[in-house]
Amino acid sequence: MNMKQTHIELPSYLDQSDVVRERFERLKKRPVILNVRGLGKQFDSTQGPVTALRGIDFDVHRREFVCVIGPSGCGKSTLIRILAGLETHTEGEVLLDRKPVSGPGPDRGMVFQGYTLFPWLTVKKNVMFGLEVSGRGGLPEEEALQWIELVGLSKFVNAYPHQLSGGMKQRVAIARALANQPRILLMDEPFGALDAQTRARMQTYLMEIWKNIDVTILFITHDLDEAVFLADRILVLKANPGEVQEVIEVPVPHPRTPDQLLSPEFLATRARLEELIHPPQDEKTGLSEDHLNMVRMVPVDDEVADVY
């Protein structure tokens, strides 16, 4: 069967509607809470020093949602661990509210891809843990119940992690991270281990949570659709070493809904991310940098691509 292919003309990802432009104008008037200047990171190896990050510069405004994306090996997780104070940087500086970041602190909440809950504690006790350790005023149990309600798990306060689904575990992890009321929430591919349907629901949950509390979010992801759906701005890194390629202001208006996944603005932004992250083919060889040099191990006439 012959099917005629049609080419869809997309707008420029730089084009912004009046509503989106006005939103960015308001956003840029908010205080900058995170400054990253000339950030670099080197690791020692048997072959000598390896540069993981070099010359990283960006700012994040209060209540902004910033996604960081890039190819494998670009240093996304290294970057967020430095921001969390879990690793030291070798060059540059990181300032949160104009104060240098030199180690972990309650002003930064962290959510990892793995389910970092204590398996021997209930949902309530997991969320209470950070409150008790930080010694913040108030009643830890009462505050924990409020955060658990926020993430929609009030019916599971006495459940243990092994009794929860993956998405529910991450909602508990988000509640625990937010319970200390951090200035910024750092999320390292938190939905990467979830199935597609659960991941989509978690993205919607996160957007609702973000709209209702005073928190800034910096979110690491390898999923292009996720970055466009969630972010105000997308920081695109390139690999070897990790450097900033571009900072994209997402032209998709708020509120974000799944219907927008096929909108021209969404598709144009996704196409730009694809262009930046996946290298184009070499004009001479027709191959990209990530081409596999495969040895053929089947008969020449056994071509699966020709089977319809």
mmCIF file of C-alpha atoms in Angstrom:
data_model
loop_
_atom_site.group_PDB
_atom_site.id
_atom_site.type_symbol
_atom_site.label_atom_id
_atom_site.label_comp_id
_atom_site.label_asym_id
_atom_site.label_seq_id
_atom_site.Cartn_x
_atom_site.Cartn_y
_atom_site.Cartn_z
ATOM 1 C CA MET A 1 0.000 0.000 0.000
ATOM 2 C CA ASN A 2 1.420 3.369 -0.973
ATOM 3 C CA MET A 3 0.940 6.159 1.504
ATOM 4 C CA LYS A 4 1.645 9.729 0.537
ATOM 5 C CA GLN A 5 3.851 11.427 3.111
ATOM 6 C CA THR A 6 3.049 14.981 4.061
ATOM 7 C CA HIS A 7 5.504 17.479 5.496
ATOM 8 C CA ILE A 8 4.258 19.556 8.411
ATOM 9 C CA GLU A 9 5.685 23.056 8.482
ATOM 10 C CA LEU A 10 6.484 23.935 12.088
ATOM 11 C CA PRO A 11 6.917 27.444 13.477
ATOM 12 C CA SER A 12 10.245 28.509 14.937
ATOM 13 C CA TYR A 13 10.765 27.389 18.523
ATOM 14 C CA LEU A 14 11.815 30.999 19.154
ATOM 15 C CA ASP A 15 8.351 32.332 18.310
ATOM 16 C CA GLN A 16 6.306 33.261 21.381
ATOM 17 C CA SER A 17 2.676 34.213 21.666
ATOM 18 C CA ASP A 18 1.799 37.387 23.565
ATOM 19 C CA VAL A 19 0.686 35.280 26.543
ATOM 20 C CA VAL A 20 3.984 33.375 26.684
ATOM 21 C CA ARG A 21 6.052 36.524 26.168
ATOM 22 C CA GLU A 22 4.264 38.291 29.001
ATOM 23 C CA ARG A 23 4.792 35.277 31.256
ATOM 24 C CA PHE A 24 8.556 35.369 30.651
ATOM 25 C CA GLU A 25 8.634 39.113 31.269
ATOM 26 C CA ARG A 26 7.013 38.524 34.676
ATOM 27 C CA LEU A 27 9.286 35.587 35.427
ATOM 28 C CA LYS A 28 12.441 37.590 34.709
ATOM 29 C CA LYS A 29 11.344 40.226 37.223
ATOM 30 C CA ARG A 30 11.410 37.676 40.016
ATOM 31 C CA PRO A 31 14.523 37.450 42.221
ATOM 32 C CA VAL A 32 17.304 35.170 41.051
ATOM 33 C CA ILE A 33 17.825 32.559 43.764
ATOM 34 C CA LEU A 34 20.445 30.331 42.087
ATOM 35 C CA ASN A 35 23.581 31.596 40.348
ATOM 36 C CA VAL A 36 25.987 29.219 38.599
ATOM 37 C CA ARG A 37 29.144 30.864 37.282
ATOM 38 C CA GLY A 38 32.020 29.253 35.359
ATOM 39 C CA LEU A 39 31.266 25.881 36.940
ATOM 40 C CA GLY A 40 33.727 23.125 36.133
ATOM 41 C CA LYS A 41 34.394 19.623 37.374
ATOM 42 C CA GLN A 42 37.390 17.365 36.764
ATOM 43 C CA PHE A 43 37.782 13.736 37.798
ATOM 44 C CA ASP A 44 41.079 11.902 38.147
ATOM 45 C CA SER A 45 41.497 8.721 36.139
ATOM 46 C CA THR A 46 44.295 6.297 35.266
ATOM 47 C CA GLN A 47 44.632 8.098 31.924
ATOM 48 C CA GLY A 48 44.824 11.511 33.605
ATOM 49 C CA PRO A 49 42.249 14.187 34.508
ATOM 50 C CA VAL A 50 38.840 13.981 32.822
ATOM 51 C CA THR A 51 36.758 17.144 32.425
ATOM 52 C CA ALA A 52 33.106 16.373 33.109
ATOM 53 C CA LEU A 53 31.794 19.958 33.175
ATOM 54 C CA ARG A 54 33.316 23.166 31.847
ATOM 55 C CA GLY A 55 32.215 26.803 31.947
ATOM 56 C CA ILE A 56 28.614 26.204 33.036
ATOM 57 C CA ASP A 57 26.758 29.538 33.453
ATOM 58 C CA PHE A 58 23.064 30.036 34.230
ATOM 59 C CA ASP A 59 20.637 31.650 36.667
ATOM 60 C CA VAL A 60 17.337 30.369 38.048
ATOM 61 C CA HIS A 61 14.531 32.690 39.164
ATOM 62 C CA ARG A 62 12.243 32.109 42.129
ATOM 63 C CA ARG A 63 9.450 29.636 41.327
ATOM 64 C CA GLU A 64 10.896 28.897 37.918
ATOM 65 C CA PHE A 65 10.875 25.354 36.538
ATOM 66 C CA VAL A 66 14.134 24.596 34.729
ATOM 67 C CA CYS A 67 14.899 21.293 33.013
ATOM 68 C CA VAL A 68 18.433 20.147 32.175
ATOM 69 C CA ILE A 69 18.808 17.782 29.244
ATOM 70 C CA GLY A 70 21.622 16.446 27.115
ATOM 71 C CA PRO A 71 23.188 13.304 25.640
ATOM 72 C CA SER A 72 24.527 10.503 27.797
ATOM 73 C CA GLY A 73 27.800 11.516 29.433
ATOM 74 C CA CYS A 74 27.152 15.261 29.372
ATOM 75 C CA GLY A 75 27.360 15.568 33.163
ATOM 76 C CA LYS A 76 23.698 16.167 34.037
ATOM 77 C CA SER A 77 23.805 14.125 37.232
ATOM 78 C CA THR A 78 27.213 15.517 38.176
ATOM 79 C CA LEU A 79 25.807 19.024 37.840
ATOM 80 C CA ILE A 80 22.806 18.397 40.070
ATOM 81 C CA ARG A 81 24.939 16.622 42.683
ATOM 82 C CA ILE A 82 27.191 19.687 42.823
ATOM 83 C CA LEU A 83 24.142 21.920 43.255
ATOM 84 C CA ALA A 84 22.937 19.632 46.054
ATOM 85 C CA GLY A 85 26.337 19.821 47.755
ATOM 86 C CA LEU A 86 26.944 16.084 47.338
ATOM 87 C CA GLU A 87 30.011 16.674 45.141
ATOM 88 C CA THR A 88 32.561 19.469 45.036
ATOM 89 C CA HIS A 89 33.328 21.473 41.924
ATOM 90 C CA THR A 90 36.866 22.251 40.775
ATOM 91 C CA GLU A 91 36.130 25.593 39.099
ATOM 92 C CA GLY A 92 33.596 28.419 39.358
ATOM 93 C CA GLU A 93 30.941 28.973 41.989
ATOM 94 C CA VAL A 94 27.395 28.067 42.968
ATOM 95 C CA LEU A 95 25.374 30.621 44.937
ATOM 96 C CA LEU A 96 21.976 29.990 46.486
ATOM 97 C CA ASP A 97 20.428 33.236 47.729
ATOM 98 C CA ARG A 98 23.899 34.755 47.198
ATOM 99 C CA LYS A 99 25.500 32.284 49.610
ATOM 100 C CA PRO A 100 28.100 29.745 48.380
ATOM 101 C CA VAL A 101 26.989 26.116 48.251
ATOM 102 C CA SER A 102 29.628 24.088 50.078
ATOM 103 C CA GLY A 103 27.697 21.008 51.177
ATOM 104 C CA PRO A 104 24.208 19.557 51.655
ATOM 105 C CA GLY A 105 21.650 21.747 53.400
ATOM 106 C CA PRO A 106 17.924 22.011 54.177
ATOM 107 C CA ASP A 107 17.635 24.891 51.686
ATOM 108 C CA ARG A 108 17.863 22.250 48.929
ATOM 109 C CA GLY A 109 15.548 19.252 48.600
ATOM 110 C CA MET A 110 16.690 16.295 46.509
ATOM 111 C CA VAL A 111 14.684 13.587 44.740
ATOM 112 C CA PHE A 112 16.608 10.782 43.030
ATOM 113 C CA GLN A 113 15.573 8.306 40.333
ATOM 114 C CA GLY A 114 15.786 5.421 42.806
ATOM 115 C CA TYR A 115 13.236 5.082 45.563
ATOM 116 C CA THR A 116 15.285 6.422 48.478
ATOM 117 C CA LEU A 117 12.688 5.722 51.159
ATOM 118 C CA PHE A 118 13.503 3.911 54.386
ATOM 119 C CA PRO A 119 11.815 0.510 53.948
ATOM 120 C CA TRP A 120 11.355 0.020 57.691
ATOM 121 C CA LEU A 121 9.412 3.291 58.100
ATOM 122 C CA THR A 122 5.811 4.043 57.185
ATOM 123 C CA VAL A 123 4.881 6.786 54.726
ATOM 124 C CA LYS A 124 4.243 9.171 57.614
ATOM 125 C CA LYS A 125 7.518 8.327 59.354
ATOM 126 C CA ASN A 126 9.480 8.710 56.101
ATOM 127 C CA VAL A 127 8.121 12.238 55.613
ATOM 128 C CA MET A 128 8.627 13.056 59.305
ATOM 129 C CA PHE A 129 12.278 11.961 59.153
ATOM 130 C CA GLY A 130 13.629 15.135 57.545
ATOM 131 C CA LEU A 131 11.561 17.336 59.823
ATOM 132 C CA GLU A 132 12.914 15.613 62.910
ATOM 133 C CA VAL A 133 16.540 15.678 61.725
ATOM 134 C CA SER A 134 16.407 19.374 60.800
ATOM 135 C CA GLY A 135 14.865 20.255 64.153
ATOM 136 C CA ARG A 136 12.476 22.714 62.569
ATOM 137 C CA GLY A 137 9.804 24.173 64.810
ATOM 138 C CA GLY A 138 6.249 22.911 64.823
ATOM 139 C CA LEU A 139 4.867 19.418 65.163
ATOM 140 C CA PRO A 140 6.603 16.991 62.747
ATOM 141 C CA GLU A 141 3.640 14.598 62.584
ATOM 142 C CA GLU A 142 1.141 17.342 61.861
ATOM 143 C CA GLU A 143 3.350 18.892 59.189
ATOM 144 C CA ALA A 144 4.066 15.508 57.624
ATOM 145 C CA LEU A 145 0.366 14.774 57.284
ATOM 146 C CA GLN A 146 -0.137 18.076 55.455
ATOM 147 C CA TRP A 147 2.551 17.213 52.882
ATOM 148 C CA ILE A 148 1.214 13.687 52.483
ATOM 149 C CA GLU A 149 -2.217 15.151 51.784
ATOM 150 C CA LEU A 150 -0.672 17.504 49.213
ATOM 151 C CA VAL A 151 0.661 14.543 47.205
ATOM 152 C CA GLY A 152 -2.645 12.682 47.511
ATOM 153 C CA LEU A 153 -1.560 9.822 49.765
ATOM 154 C CA SER A 154 -3.583 10.458 52.921
ATOM 155 C CA LYS A 155 -5.050 6.942 52.735
ATOM 156 C CA PHE A 156 -1.556 5.442 52.865
ATOM 157 C CA VAL A 157 0.022 7.240 55.839
ATOM 158 C CA ASN A 158 0.586 3.948 57.686
ATOM 159 C CA ALA A 159 1.651 1.918 54.647
ATOM 160 C CA TYR A 160 5.243 0.772 54.127
ATOM 161 C CA PRO A 161 7.202 1.407 50.914
ATOM 162 C CA HIS A 162 6.908 -2.208 49.740
ATOM 163 C CA GLN A 163 3.119 -1.780 49.733
ATOM 164 C CA LEU A 164 3.260 1.178 47.316
ATOM 165 C CA SER A 165 3.551 1.429 43.549
ATOM 166 C CA GLY A 166 6.566 3.130 41.976
ATOM 167 C CA GLY A 167 4.673 6.344 41.358
ATOM 168 C CA MET A 168 3.389 6.427 44.937
ATOM 169 C CA LYS A 169 6.911 5.927 46.286
ATOM 170 C CA GLN A 170 8.133 8.927 44.318
ATOM 171 C CA ARG A 171 5.241 11.015 45.603
ATOM 172 C CA VAL A 172 6.347 10.148 49.144
ATOM 173 C CA ALA A 173 9.923 11.092 48.206
ATOM 174 C CA ILE A 174 8.691 14.439 46.858
ATOM 175 C CA ALA A 175 6.659 15.071 50.018
ATOM 176 C CA ARG A 176 9.692 14.261 52.183
ATOM 177 C CA ALA A 177 11.907 16.598 50.148
ATOM 178 C CA LEU A 178 9.342 19.416 50.328
ATOM 179 C CA ALA A 179 8.601 19.004 54.035
ATOM 180 C CA ASN A 180 11.686 21.055 54.956
ATOM 181 C CA GLN A 181 10.366 23.827 52.705
ATOM 182 C CA PRO A 182 13.563 24.121 50.638
ATOM 183 C CA ARG A 183 14.311 27.117 48.485
ATOM 184 C CA ILE A 184 14.911 24.839 45.511
ATOM 185 C CA LEU A 185 13.885 21.266 44.699
ATOM 186 C CA LEU A 186 16.523 19.306 42.775
ATOM 187 C CA MET A 187 15.225 16.271 40.866
ATOM 188 C CA ASP A 188 17.573 13.800 39.156
ATOM 189 C CA GLU A 189 15.496 11.877 36.577
ATOM 190 C CA PRO A 190 12.895 11.105 39.266
ATOM 191 C CA PHE A 191 10.460 9.437 36.862
ATOM 192 C CA GLY A 192 13.023 7.556 34.775
ATOM 193 C CA ALA A 193 12.223 4.139 36.305
ATOM 194 C CA LEU A 194 8.452 4.448 35.874
ATOM 195 C CA ASP A 195 6.332 3.022 33.077
ATOM 196 C CA ALA A 196 5.018 5.467 30.476
ATOM 197 C CA GLN A 197 1.500 5.833 31.905
ATOM 198 C CA THR A 198 2.697 6.323 35.495
ATOM 199 C CA ARG A 199 5.331 8.758 34.300
ATOM 200 C CA ALA A 200 2.706 10.891 32.537
ATOM 201 C CA ARG A 201 0.566 10.953 35.684
ATOM 202 C CA MET A 202 3.571 11.916 37.822
ATOM 203 C CA GLN A 203 4.386 14.802 35.492
ATOM 204 C CA THR A 204 0.839 16.112 35.956
ATOM 205 C CA TYR A 205 1.035 15.621 39.744
ATOM 206 C CA LEU A 206 4.322 17.532 39.859
ATOM 207 C CA MET A 207 2.921 20.437 37.864
ATOM 208 C CA GLU A 208 -0.037 20.671 40.268
ATOM 209 C CA ILE A 209 2.258 20.565 43.311
ATOM 210 C CA TRP A 210 4.552 23.217 41.826
ATOM 211 C CA LYS A 211 1.622 25.543 41.109
ATOM 212 C CA ASN A 212 0.449 25.397 44.717
ATOM 213 C CA ILE A 213 3.643 25.862 46.746
ATOM 214 C CA ASP A 214 6.476 28.380 46.775
ATOM 215 C CA VAL A 215 9.316 26.283 45.393
ATOM 216 C CA THR A 216 11.772 26.501 42.511
ATOM 217 C CA ILE A 217 12.496 23.290 40.596
ATOM 218 C CA LEU A 218 15.589 22.180 38.700
ATOM 219 C CA PHE A 219 14.814 18.888 36.960
ATOM 220 C CA ILE A 220 17.236 16.540 35.198
ATOM 221 C CA THR A 221 15.758 14.389 32.432
ATOM 222 C CA HIS A 222 16.768 12.515 29.289
ATOM 223 C CA ASP A 223 13.200 12.571 27.933
ATOM 224 C CA LEU A 224 12.617 15.322 25.360
ATOM 225 C CA ASP A 225 8.822 15.351 25.720
ATOM 226 C CA GLU A 226 9.102 15.526 29.495
ATOM 227 C CA ALA A 227 11.435 18.519 29.309
ATOM 228 C CA VAL A 228 9.123 20.462 26.988
ATOM 229 C CA PHE A 229 6.011 19.556 28.985
ATOM 230 C CA LEU A 230 7.418 20.601 32.367
ATOM 231 C CA ALA A 231 9.895 23.411 31.868
ATOM 232 C CA ASP A 232 9.756 27.166 31.677
ATOM 233 C CA ARG A 233 13.299 27.010 30.323
ATOM 234 C CA ILE A 234 15.459 24.109 29.154
ATOM 235 C CA LEU A 235 19.223 24.087 29.687
ATOM 236 C CA VAL A 236 20.728 21.939 26.926
ATOM 237 C CA LEU A 237 24.171 20.459 27.591
ATOM 238 C CA LYS A 238 26.589 18.865 25.159
ATOM 239 C CA ALA A 239 28.988 16.083 26.098
ATOM 240 C CA ASN A 240 32.749 15.617 26.393
ATOM 241 C CA PRO A 241 33.040 17.907 28.232
ATOM 242 C CA GLY A 242 29.638 19.017 29.481
ATOM 243 C CA GLU A 243 29.025 22.569 28.300
ATOM 244 C CA VAL A 244 25.919 24.692 27.759
ATOM 245 C CA GLN A 245 24.774 24.516 24.139
ATOM 246 C CA GLU A 246 21.636 26.596 24.441
ATOM 247 C CA VAL A 247 19.026 27.800 26.906
ATOM 248 C CA ILE A 248 15.529 27.494 25.417
ATOM 249 C CA GLU A 249 12.505 29.444 26.577
ATOM 250 C CA VAL A 250 9.658 26.979 26.037
ATOM 251 C CA PRO A 251 6.942 28.671 23.929
ATOM 252 C CA VAL A 252 4.166 26.303 25.097
ATOM 253 C CA PRO A 253 1.647 28.299 27.184
ATOM 254 C CA HIS A 254 0.439 27.426 30.680
ATOM 255 C CA PRO A 255 -1.461 25.590 32.009
ATOM 256 C CA ARG A 256 0.199 22.571 30.429
ATOM 257 C CA THR A 257 -2.038 19.685 29.365
ATOM 258 C CA PRO A 258 -1.418 16.411 27.503
ATOM 259 C CA ASP A 259 -3.333 17.868 24.531
ATOM 260 C CA GLN A 260 -0.387 20.210 23.932
ATOM 261 C CA LEU A 261 1.954 17.332 23.069
ATOM 262 C CA LEU A 262 0.863 17.702 19.428
ATOM 263 C CA SER A 263 0.726 21.490 19.323
ATOM 264 C CA PRO A 264 3.008 23.286 16.824
ATOM 265 C CA GLU A 265 4.891 25.045 19.658
ATOM 266 C CA PHE A 266 5.542 21.760 21.438
ATOM 267 C CA LEU A 267 6.664 19.940 18.293
ATOM 268 C CA ALA A 268 8.912 22.815 17.221
ATOM 269 C CA THR A 269 10.670 22.869 20.599
ATOM 270 C CA ARG A 270 11.041 19.098 20.625
ATOM 271 C CA ALA A 271 12.494 19.192 17.107
ATOM 272 C CA ARG A 272 15.090 21.738 18.252
ATOM 273 C CA LEU A 273 16.074 19.521 21.202
ATOM 274 C CA GLU A 274 16.389 16.555 18.843
ATOM 275 C CA GLU A 275 18.632 18.625 16.581
ATOM 276 C CA LEU A 276 20.881 19.665 19.474
ATOM 277 C CA ILE A 277 21.170 16.332 21.239
ATOM 278 C CA HIS A 278 21.345 13.836 18.376
ATOM 279 C CA PRO A 279 24.217 14.638 16.012
ATOM 280 C CA PRO A 280 23.406 15.083 12.321
ATOM 281 C CA GLN A 281 24.826 12.735 9.717
ATOM 282 C CA ASP A 282 28.226 13.451 8.270
ATOM 283 C CA GLU A 283 27.821 14.714 4.701
ATOM 284 C CA LYS A 284 30.673 12.529 3.397
ATOM 285 C CA THR A 285 30.003 9.255 5.213
ATOM 286 C CA GLY A 286 26.273 9.560 5.861
ATOM 287 C CA LEU A 287 26.946 8.398 9.429
ATOM 288 C CA SER A 288 26.396 10.138 12.754
ATOM 289 C CA GLU A 289 28.844 10.231 15.660
ATOM 290 C CA ASP A 290 26.870 7.568 17.531
ATOM 291 C CA HIS A 291 26.797 5.159 14.572
ATOM 292 C CA LEU A 292 27.435 1.523 15.529
ATOM 293 C CA ASN A 293 30.131 -0.274 13.521
ATOM 294 C CA MET A 294 28.285 -3.573 13.393
ATOM 295 C CA VAL A 295 29.645 -6.847 12.015
ATOM 296 C CA ARG A 296 26.934 -8.581 9.987
ATOM 297 C CA MET A 297 26.155 -11.979 11.511
ATOM 298 C CA VAL A 298 23.198 -13.014 9.314
ATOM 299 C CA PRO A 299 23.013 -13.965 5.610
ATOM 300 C CA VAL A 300 23.112 -11.021 3.226
ATOM 301 C CA ASP A 301 19.722 -11.880 1.767
ATOM 302 C CA ASP A 302 18.068 -12.075 5.232
ATOM 303 C CA GLU A 303 17.022 -8.430 5.457
ATOM 304 C CA VAL A 304 14.366 -7.736 8.092
ATOM 305 C CA ALA A 305 13.925 -4.163 6.925
ATOM 306 C CA ASP A 306 12.422 -5.479 3.689
ATOM 307 C CA VAL A 307 9.741 -7.537 5.438
ATOM 308 C CA TYR A 308 6.301 -5.898 5.541
#
